[in-house]
Short mmCIF file of C-alpha atoms in Angstrom, two decimals:
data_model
loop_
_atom_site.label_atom_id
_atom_site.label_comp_id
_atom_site.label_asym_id
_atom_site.label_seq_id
_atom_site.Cartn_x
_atom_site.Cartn_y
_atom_site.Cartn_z
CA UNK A 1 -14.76 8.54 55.00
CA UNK A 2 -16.84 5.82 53.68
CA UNK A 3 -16.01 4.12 50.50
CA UNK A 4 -19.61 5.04 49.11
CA UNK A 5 -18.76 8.40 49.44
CA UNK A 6 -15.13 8.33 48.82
CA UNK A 7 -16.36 6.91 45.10
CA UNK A 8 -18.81 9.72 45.06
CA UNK A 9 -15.74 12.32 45.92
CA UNK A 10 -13.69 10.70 42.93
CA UNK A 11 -16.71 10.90 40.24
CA UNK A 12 -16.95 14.34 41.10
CA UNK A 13 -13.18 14.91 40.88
CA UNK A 14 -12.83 13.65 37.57
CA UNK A 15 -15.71 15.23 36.37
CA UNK A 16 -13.93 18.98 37.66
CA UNK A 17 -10.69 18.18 35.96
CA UNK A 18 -11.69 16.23 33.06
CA UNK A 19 -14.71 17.80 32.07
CA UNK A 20 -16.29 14.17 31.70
CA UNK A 21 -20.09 14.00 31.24
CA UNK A 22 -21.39 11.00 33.72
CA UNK A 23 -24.55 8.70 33.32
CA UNK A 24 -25.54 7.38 36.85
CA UNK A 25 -27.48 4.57 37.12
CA UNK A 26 -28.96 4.08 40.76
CA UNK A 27 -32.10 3.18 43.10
CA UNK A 28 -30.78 5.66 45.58
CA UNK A 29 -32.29 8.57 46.16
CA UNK A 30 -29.86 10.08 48.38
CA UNK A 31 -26.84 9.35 46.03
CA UNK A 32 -28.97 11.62 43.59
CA UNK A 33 -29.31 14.31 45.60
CA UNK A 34 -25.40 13.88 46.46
CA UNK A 35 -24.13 13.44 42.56
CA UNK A 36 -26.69 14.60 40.05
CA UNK A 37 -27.06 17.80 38.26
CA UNK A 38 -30.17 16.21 36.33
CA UNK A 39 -32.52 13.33 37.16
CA UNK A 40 -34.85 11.08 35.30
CA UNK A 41 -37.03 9.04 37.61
CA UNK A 42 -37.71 5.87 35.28
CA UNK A 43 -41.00 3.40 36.09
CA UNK A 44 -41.73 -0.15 34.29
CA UNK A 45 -38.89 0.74 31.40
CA UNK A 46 -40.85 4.41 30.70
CA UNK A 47 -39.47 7.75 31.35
CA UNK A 48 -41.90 9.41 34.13
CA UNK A 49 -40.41 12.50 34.97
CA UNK A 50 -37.07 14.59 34.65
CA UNK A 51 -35.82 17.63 35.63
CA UNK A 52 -33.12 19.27 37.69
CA UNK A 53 -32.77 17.93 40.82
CA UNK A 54 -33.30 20.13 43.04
CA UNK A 55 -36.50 20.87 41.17
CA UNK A 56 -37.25 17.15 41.38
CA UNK A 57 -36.50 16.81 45.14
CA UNK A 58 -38.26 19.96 45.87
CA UNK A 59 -41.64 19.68 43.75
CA UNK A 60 -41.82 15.88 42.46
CA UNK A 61 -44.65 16.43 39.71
CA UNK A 62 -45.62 12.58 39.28
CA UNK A 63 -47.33 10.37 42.43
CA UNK A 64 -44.69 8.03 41.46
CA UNK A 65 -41.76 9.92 41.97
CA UNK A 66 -43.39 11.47 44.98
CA UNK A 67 -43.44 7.83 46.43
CA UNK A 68 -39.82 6.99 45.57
CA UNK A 69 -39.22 9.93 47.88
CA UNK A 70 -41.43 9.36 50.83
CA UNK A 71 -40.16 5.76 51.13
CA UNK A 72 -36.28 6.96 51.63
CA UNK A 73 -35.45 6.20 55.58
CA UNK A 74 -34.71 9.10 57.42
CA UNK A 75 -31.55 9.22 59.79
CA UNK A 76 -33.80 10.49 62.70
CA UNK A 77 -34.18 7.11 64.61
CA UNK A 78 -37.61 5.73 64.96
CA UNK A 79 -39.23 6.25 68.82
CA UNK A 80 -37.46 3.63 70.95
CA UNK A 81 -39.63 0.73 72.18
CA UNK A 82 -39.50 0.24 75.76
CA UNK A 83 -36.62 -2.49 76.74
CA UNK A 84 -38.31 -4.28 79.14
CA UNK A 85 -36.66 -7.24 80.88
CA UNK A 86 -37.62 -9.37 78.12
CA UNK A 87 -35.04 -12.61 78.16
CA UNK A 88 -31.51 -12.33 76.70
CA UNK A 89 -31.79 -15.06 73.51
CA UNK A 90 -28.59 -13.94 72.33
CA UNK A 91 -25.21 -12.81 73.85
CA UNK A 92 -20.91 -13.10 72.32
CA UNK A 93 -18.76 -12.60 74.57
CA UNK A 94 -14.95 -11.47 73.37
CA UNK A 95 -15.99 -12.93 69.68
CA UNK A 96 -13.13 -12.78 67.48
CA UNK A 97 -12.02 -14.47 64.04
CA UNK A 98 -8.78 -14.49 62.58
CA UNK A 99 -8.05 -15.92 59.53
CA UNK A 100 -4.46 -17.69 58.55
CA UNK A 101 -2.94 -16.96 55.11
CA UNK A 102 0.14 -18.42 53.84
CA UNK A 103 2.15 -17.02 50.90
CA UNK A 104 3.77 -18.64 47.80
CA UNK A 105 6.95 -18.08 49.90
CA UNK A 106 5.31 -19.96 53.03
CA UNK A 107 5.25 -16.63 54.67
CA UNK A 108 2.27 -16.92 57.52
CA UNK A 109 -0.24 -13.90 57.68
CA UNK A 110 -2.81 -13.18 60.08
CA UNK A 111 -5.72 -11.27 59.50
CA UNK A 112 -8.17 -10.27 62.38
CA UNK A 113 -11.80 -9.62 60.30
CA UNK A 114 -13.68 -9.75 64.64
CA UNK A 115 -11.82 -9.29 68.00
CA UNK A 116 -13.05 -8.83 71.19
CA UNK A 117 -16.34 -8.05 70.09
CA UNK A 118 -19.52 -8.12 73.11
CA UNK A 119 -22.78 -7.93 72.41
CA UNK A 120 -26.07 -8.96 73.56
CA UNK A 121 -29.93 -9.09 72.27
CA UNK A 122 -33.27 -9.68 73.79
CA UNK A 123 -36.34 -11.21 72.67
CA UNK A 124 -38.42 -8.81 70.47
CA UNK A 125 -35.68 -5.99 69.69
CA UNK A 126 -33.30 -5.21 67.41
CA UNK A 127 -30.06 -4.78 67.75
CA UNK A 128 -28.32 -3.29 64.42
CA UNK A 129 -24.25 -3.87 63.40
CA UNK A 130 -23.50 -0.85 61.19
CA UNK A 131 -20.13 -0.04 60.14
CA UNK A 132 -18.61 0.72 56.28
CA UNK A 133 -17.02 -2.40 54.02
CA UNK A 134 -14.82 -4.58 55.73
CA UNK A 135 -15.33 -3.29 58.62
CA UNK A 136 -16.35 -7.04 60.02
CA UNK A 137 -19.94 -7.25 60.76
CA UNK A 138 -20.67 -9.58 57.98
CA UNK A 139 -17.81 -12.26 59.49
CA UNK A 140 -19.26 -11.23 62.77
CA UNK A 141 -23.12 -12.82 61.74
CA UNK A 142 -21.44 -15.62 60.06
CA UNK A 143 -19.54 -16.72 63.09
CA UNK A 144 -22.63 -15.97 65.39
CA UNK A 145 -24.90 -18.32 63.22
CA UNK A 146 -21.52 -20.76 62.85
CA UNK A 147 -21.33 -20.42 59.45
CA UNK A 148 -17.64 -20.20 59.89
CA UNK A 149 -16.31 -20.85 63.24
CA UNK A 150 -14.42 -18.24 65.70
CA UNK A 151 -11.35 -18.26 66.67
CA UNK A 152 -11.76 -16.63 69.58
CA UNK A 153 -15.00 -15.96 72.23
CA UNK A 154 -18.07 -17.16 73.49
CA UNK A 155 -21.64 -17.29 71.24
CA UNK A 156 -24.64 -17.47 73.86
CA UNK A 157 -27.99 -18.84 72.17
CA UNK A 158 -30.41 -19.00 74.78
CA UNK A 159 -27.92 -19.08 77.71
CA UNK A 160 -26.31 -22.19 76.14
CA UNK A 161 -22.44 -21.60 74.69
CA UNK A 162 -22.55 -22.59 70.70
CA UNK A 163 -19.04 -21.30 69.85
CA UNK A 164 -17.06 -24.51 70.16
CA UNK A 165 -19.31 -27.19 69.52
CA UNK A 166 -18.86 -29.76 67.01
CA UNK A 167 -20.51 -30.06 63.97
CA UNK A 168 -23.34 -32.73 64.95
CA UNK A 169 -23.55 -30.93 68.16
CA UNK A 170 -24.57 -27.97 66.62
CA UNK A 171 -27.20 -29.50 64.12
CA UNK A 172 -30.43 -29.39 67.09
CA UNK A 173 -29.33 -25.48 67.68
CA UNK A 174 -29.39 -24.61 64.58
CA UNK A 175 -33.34 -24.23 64.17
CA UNK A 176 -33.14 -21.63 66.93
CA UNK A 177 -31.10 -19.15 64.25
CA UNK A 178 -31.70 -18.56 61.39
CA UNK A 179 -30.12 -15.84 58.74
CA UNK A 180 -31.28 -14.10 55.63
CA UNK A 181 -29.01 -13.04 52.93
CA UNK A 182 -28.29 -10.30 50.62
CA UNK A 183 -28.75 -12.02 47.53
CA UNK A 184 -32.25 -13.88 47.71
CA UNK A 185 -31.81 -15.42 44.71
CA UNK A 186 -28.24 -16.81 45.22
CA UNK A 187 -29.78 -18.47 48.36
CA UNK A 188 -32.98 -20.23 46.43
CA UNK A 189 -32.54 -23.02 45.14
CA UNK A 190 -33.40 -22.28 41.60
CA UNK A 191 -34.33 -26.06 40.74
CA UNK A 192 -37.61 -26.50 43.35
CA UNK A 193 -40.29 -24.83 44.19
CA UNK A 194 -40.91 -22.00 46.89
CA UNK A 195 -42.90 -24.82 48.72
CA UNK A 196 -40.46 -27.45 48.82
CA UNK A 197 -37.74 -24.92 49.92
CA UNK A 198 -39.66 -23.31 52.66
CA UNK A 199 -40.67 -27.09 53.44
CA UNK A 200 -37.39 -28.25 53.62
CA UNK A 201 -36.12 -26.96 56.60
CA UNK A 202 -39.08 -27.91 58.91
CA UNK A 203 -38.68 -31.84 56.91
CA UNK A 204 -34.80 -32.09 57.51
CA UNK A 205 -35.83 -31.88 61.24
CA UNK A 206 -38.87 -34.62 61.08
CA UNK A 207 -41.75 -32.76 60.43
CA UNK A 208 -44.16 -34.39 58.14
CA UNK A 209 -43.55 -33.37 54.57
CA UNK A 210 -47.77 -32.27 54.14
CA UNK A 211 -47.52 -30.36 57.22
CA UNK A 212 -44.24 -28.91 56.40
CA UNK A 213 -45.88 -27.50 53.25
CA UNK A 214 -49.36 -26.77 55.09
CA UNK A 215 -46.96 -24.66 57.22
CA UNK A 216 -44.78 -23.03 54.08
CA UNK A 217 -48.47 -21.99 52.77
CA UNK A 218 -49.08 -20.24 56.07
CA UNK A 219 -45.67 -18.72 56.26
CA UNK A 220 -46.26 -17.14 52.55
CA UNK A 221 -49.22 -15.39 53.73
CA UNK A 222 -47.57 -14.01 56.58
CA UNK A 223 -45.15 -12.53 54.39
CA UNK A 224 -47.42 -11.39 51.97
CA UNK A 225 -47.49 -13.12 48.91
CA UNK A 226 -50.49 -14.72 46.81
CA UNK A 227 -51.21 -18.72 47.83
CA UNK A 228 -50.05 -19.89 44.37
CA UNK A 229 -46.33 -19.02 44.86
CA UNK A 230 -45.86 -22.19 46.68
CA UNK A 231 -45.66 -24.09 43.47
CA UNK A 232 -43.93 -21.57 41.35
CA UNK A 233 -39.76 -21.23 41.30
CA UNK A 234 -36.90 -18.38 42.21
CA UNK A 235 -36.79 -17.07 38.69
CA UNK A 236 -40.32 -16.07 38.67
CA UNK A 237 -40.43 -13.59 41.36
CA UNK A 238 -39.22 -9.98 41.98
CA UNK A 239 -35.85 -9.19 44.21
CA UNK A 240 -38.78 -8.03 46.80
CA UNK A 241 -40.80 -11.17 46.48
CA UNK A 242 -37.67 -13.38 46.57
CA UNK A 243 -36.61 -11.66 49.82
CA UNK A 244 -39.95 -12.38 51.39
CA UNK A 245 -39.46 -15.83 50.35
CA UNK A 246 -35.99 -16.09 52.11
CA UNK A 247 -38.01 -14.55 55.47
CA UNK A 248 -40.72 -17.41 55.38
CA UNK A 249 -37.82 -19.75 54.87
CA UNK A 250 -36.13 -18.52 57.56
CA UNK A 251 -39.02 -18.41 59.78
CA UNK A 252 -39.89 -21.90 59.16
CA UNK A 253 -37.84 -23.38 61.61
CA UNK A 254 -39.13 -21.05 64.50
CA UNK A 255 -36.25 -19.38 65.41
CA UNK A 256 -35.83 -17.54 68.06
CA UNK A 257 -33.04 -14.98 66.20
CA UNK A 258 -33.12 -13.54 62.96
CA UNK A 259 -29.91 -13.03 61.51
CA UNK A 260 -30.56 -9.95 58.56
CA UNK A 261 -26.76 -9.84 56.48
CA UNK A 262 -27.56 -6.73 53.98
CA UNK A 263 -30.41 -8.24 53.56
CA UNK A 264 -32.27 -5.22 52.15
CA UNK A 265 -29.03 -3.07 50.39
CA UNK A 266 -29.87 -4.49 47.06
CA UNK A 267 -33.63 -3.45 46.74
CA UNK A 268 -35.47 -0.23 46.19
CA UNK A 269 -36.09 2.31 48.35
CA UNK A 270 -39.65 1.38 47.96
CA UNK A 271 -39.11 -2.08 47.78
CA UNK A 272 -36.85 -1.99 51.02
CA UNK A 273 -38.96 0.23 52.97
CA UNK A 274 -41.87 -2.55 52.27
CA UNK A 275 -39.54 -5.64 53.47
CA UNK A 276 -38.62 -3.51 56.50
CA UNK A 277 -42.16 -2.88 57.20
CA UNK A 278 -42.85 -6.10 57.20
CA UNK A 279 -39.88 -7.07 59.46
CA UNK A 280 -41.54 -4.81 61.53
CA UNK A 281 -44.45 -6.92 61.52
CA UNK A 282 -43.13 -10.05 62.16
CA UNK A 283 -41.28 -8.73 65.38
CA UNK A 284 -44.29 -7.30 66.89
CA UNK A 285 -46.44 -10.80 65.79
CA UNK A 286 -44.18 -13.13 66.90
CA UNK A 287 -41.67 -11.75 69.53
CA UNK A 288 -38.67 -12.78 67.35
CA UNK A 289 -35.51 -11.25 67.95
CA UNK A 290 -33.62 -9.51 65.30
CA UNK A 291 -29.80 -9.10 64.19
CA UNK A 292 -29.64 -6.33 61.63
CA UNK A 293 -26.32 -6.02 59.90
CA UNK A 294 -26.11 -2.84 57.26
CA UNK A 295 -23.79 -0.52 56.32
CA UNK A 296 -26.95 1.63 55.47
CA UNK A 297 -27.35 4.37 58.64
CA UNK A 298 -30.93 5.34 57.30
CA UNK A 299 -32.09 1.86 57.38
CA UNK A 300 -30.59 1.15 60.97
CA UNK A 301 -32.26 4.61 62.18
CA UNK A 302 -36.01 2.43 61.05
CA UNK A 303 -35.45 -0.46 62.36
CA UNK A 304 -32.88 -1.14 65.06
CA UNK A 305 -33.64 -0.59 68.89
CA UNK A 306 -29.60 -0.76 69.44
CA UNK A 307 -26.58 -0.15 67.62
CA UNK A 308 -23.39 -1.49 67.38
CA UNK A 309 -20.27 0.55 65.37
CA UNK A 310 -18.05 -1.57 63.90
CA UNK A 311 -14.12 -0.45 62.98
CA UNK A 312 -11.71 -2.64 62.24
CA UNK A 313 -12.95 -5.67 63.44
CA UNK A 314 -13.69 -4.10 66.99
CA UNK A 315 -17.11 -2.41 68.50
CA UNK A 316 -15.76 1.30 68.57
CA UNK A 317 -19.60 2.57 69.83
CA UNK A 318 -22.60 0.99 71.36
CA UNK A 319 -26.27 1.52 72.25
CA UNK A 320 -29.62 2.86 71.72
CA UNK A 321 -29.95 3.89 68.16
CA UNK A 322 -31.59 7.19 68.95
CA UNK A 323 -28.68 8.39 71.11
CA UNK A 324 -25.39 6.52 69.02
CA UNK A 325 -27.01 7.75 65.56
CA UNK A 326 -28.21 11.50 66.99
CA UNK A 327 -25.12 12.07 69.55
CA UNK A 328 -22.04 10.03 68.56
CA UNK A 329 -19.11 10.01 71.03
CA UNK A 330 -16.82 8.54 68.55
CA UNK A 331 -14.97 10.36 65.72
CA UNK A 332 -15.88 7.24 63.01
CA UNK A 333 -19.59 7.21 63.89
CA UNK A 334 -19.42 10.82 63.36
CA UNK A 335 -17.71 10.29 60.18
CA UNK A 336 -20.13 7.51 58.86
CA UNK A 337 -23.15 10.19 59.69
CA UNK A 338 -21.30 13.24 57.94
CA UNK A 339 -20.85 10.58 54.89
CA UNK A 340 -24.31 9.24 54.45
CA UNK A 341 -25.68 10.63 50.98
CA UNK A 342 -28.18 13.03 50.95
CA UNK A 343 -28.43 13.60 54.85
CA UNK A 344 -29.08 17.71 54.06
CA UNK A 345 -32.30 15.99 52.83
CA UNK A 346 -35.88 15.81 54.33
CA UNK A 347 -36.87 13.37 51.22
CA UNK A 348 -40.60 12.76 52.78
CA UNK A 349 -41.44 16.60 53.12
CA UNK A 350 -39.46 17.22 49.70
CA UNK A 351 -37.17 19.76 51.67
CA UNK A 352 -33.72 20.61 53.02
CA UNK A 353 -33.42 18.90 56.51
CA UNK A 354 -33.56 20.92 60.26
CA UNK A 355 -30.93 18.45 62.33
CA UNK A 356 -32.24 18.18 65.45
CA UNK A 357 -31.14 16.02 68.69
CA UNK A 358 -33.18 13.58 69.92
CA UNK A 359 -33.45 13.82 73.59
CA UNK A 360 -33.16 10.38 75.26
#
């Protein structure tokens, strides 16, 4: 059981032997149809529409609510895309990462967060890392983009071995992956502009600072937002807007791997379903390659060609995201399905989902 829904089992609980009345604030939609008795779908700080929810599910009165809806991924996986024999630009190889903790008593501890874990991604797809809190994918992506360095394994960027090289080493192969975080804001600088950060990047690598910012204008319209941003700062932006600034930054470089950490869990539903679109977009445009980590099931079934399951620390299931996220062979996978809120839910149609098997 997940911990999402394991706090969802506990609200519930208390609320059956305590009687206690509970206000839940969220942006999911299928956490409401878990949890609520009654829902009130809020817009720009006004009260839109309320109602029971299974009234509000089943006949949304207001466009807006309606939209909210629509825009919740569904667990059936999107069609497949072909896999081709498009290049491998990425490949571990028996990754692990143990971390060494020593008590006030001196008393050593090891912790494995990764072991043993194999994967490998092609130009132009997707290959998601889903698994529930601590589970490891997050230390997996930071080791893979040598944020922190394994302890174990072999990183493969472009058919050339990353894992164990130095520091300056590492510096010219660093431009070939890039990562985008959870918390966009956390990872702007608030202090510059969007300009100078997207600029910076491209700059620390000898590009020309006017043609490092001729290319941040182009990389803000292919992510969407008005010319003008490039002299405006962090604060002044949405979470959505913000994200799409931490793509361009990330795309400045030309990478040849994306490296997505959460990078959608704290927005919207309609918010998220816009940045995935435009991930989307950005694969088909430019061929990148794309590391998806989420504990998030729905959003994996909309984006990700492949799937990894993550237990542990280890890869428990792997493969095509229609077949590992429509016909499990693992008991956890099945487990992380069976807990995903509101999966009795066909949100777009506003109806009680038919479960059906996707034929492969």
């Amino acid at each position: 059981m997940t911990t999402q829904k394991q706090i969802l089992t506990l609200i519930r609980d208390l609320q059956r032997d305590h009687g206690t009345a509970v206000l839940f604030i969220t942006h999911d939609m299928g956490v409401v149809a878990e949890i609520a008795d009654r829902v009130a779908v809020m817009r720009q700080g006004r009260l839109v529409e309320t109602g029971a929810v299974q009234q509000v599910l089943r006949e949304p009165a207001m466009e807006y609510t309606r939209n909210l809806l629509s825009a919740v991924p569904s667990l059936i996986p999107r069609a497949p895309r072909k896999a081709g024999e498009a290049p491998l630009v990425l490949e571990t190889s028996g990754l692990g990462k143990i971390y060494r903790e020593r008590s006030f008593f001196g008393t050593a501890r090891e912790v494995a967060a990764a072991e043993g874990v194999t994967l490998a991604l092609r130009k132009g797809r997707t290959l998601g890392i889903v698994g529930e809190s601590g589970s490891g994918k997050s230390t997996v992506a930071r080791c893979i983009v040598r944020l922190i360095d394994p302890t174990a394994g072999a990183i493969r960027l472009s058919g050339r071995d990353i894992s164990a090289l130095p520091r300056a080493a590492l510096r010219p192969h660093r431009r070939h992956i890039q990562i985008i975080f959870q918390d966009p804001y956390r990872s702007l600088n608030p202090r510059i502009t969007i300009g100078e950060t997207i600029a910076e990047g491209p700059v620390n690598f000898g590009m020309p600072h006017a043609e490092a910012l001729a290319k941040a204008r182009e990389l803000l319209e292919l992510v969407d937002l008005p010319p003008d941003a490039i002299w405006r700062y962090p604060h002044q932006f949405s979470g959505g807007q913000r994200q799409r600034i931490a793509i361009a930054r990330a795309l400045a470089l030309d990478p040849d791997v994306l490296v997505a950490d959460e990078a959608v869990s704290a927005l919207d539903v309609s918010v998220q379903a816009q940045v995935l679109e435009l991930l989307n977009d950005i694969q088909r445009r430019l061929g990148i390659a794309l590391l998806f980590i989420t504990h998030d099931l729905r959003v994996a079934a909309q984006i990700c060609d492949d799937v990894a399951v993550m237990q542990h620390g280890r890869i428990v299931e792997q493969g095509p995201a229609a077949q590992v996220l429509t016909n499990p062979q693992t008991p956890y996978t099945r487990a992380l399905l069976d807990a995903a809120p509101g999966r009795e839910w066909d949100f777009a149609n506003f109806r009680p989902v038919v479960h059906e098997a996707v034929t492969i």
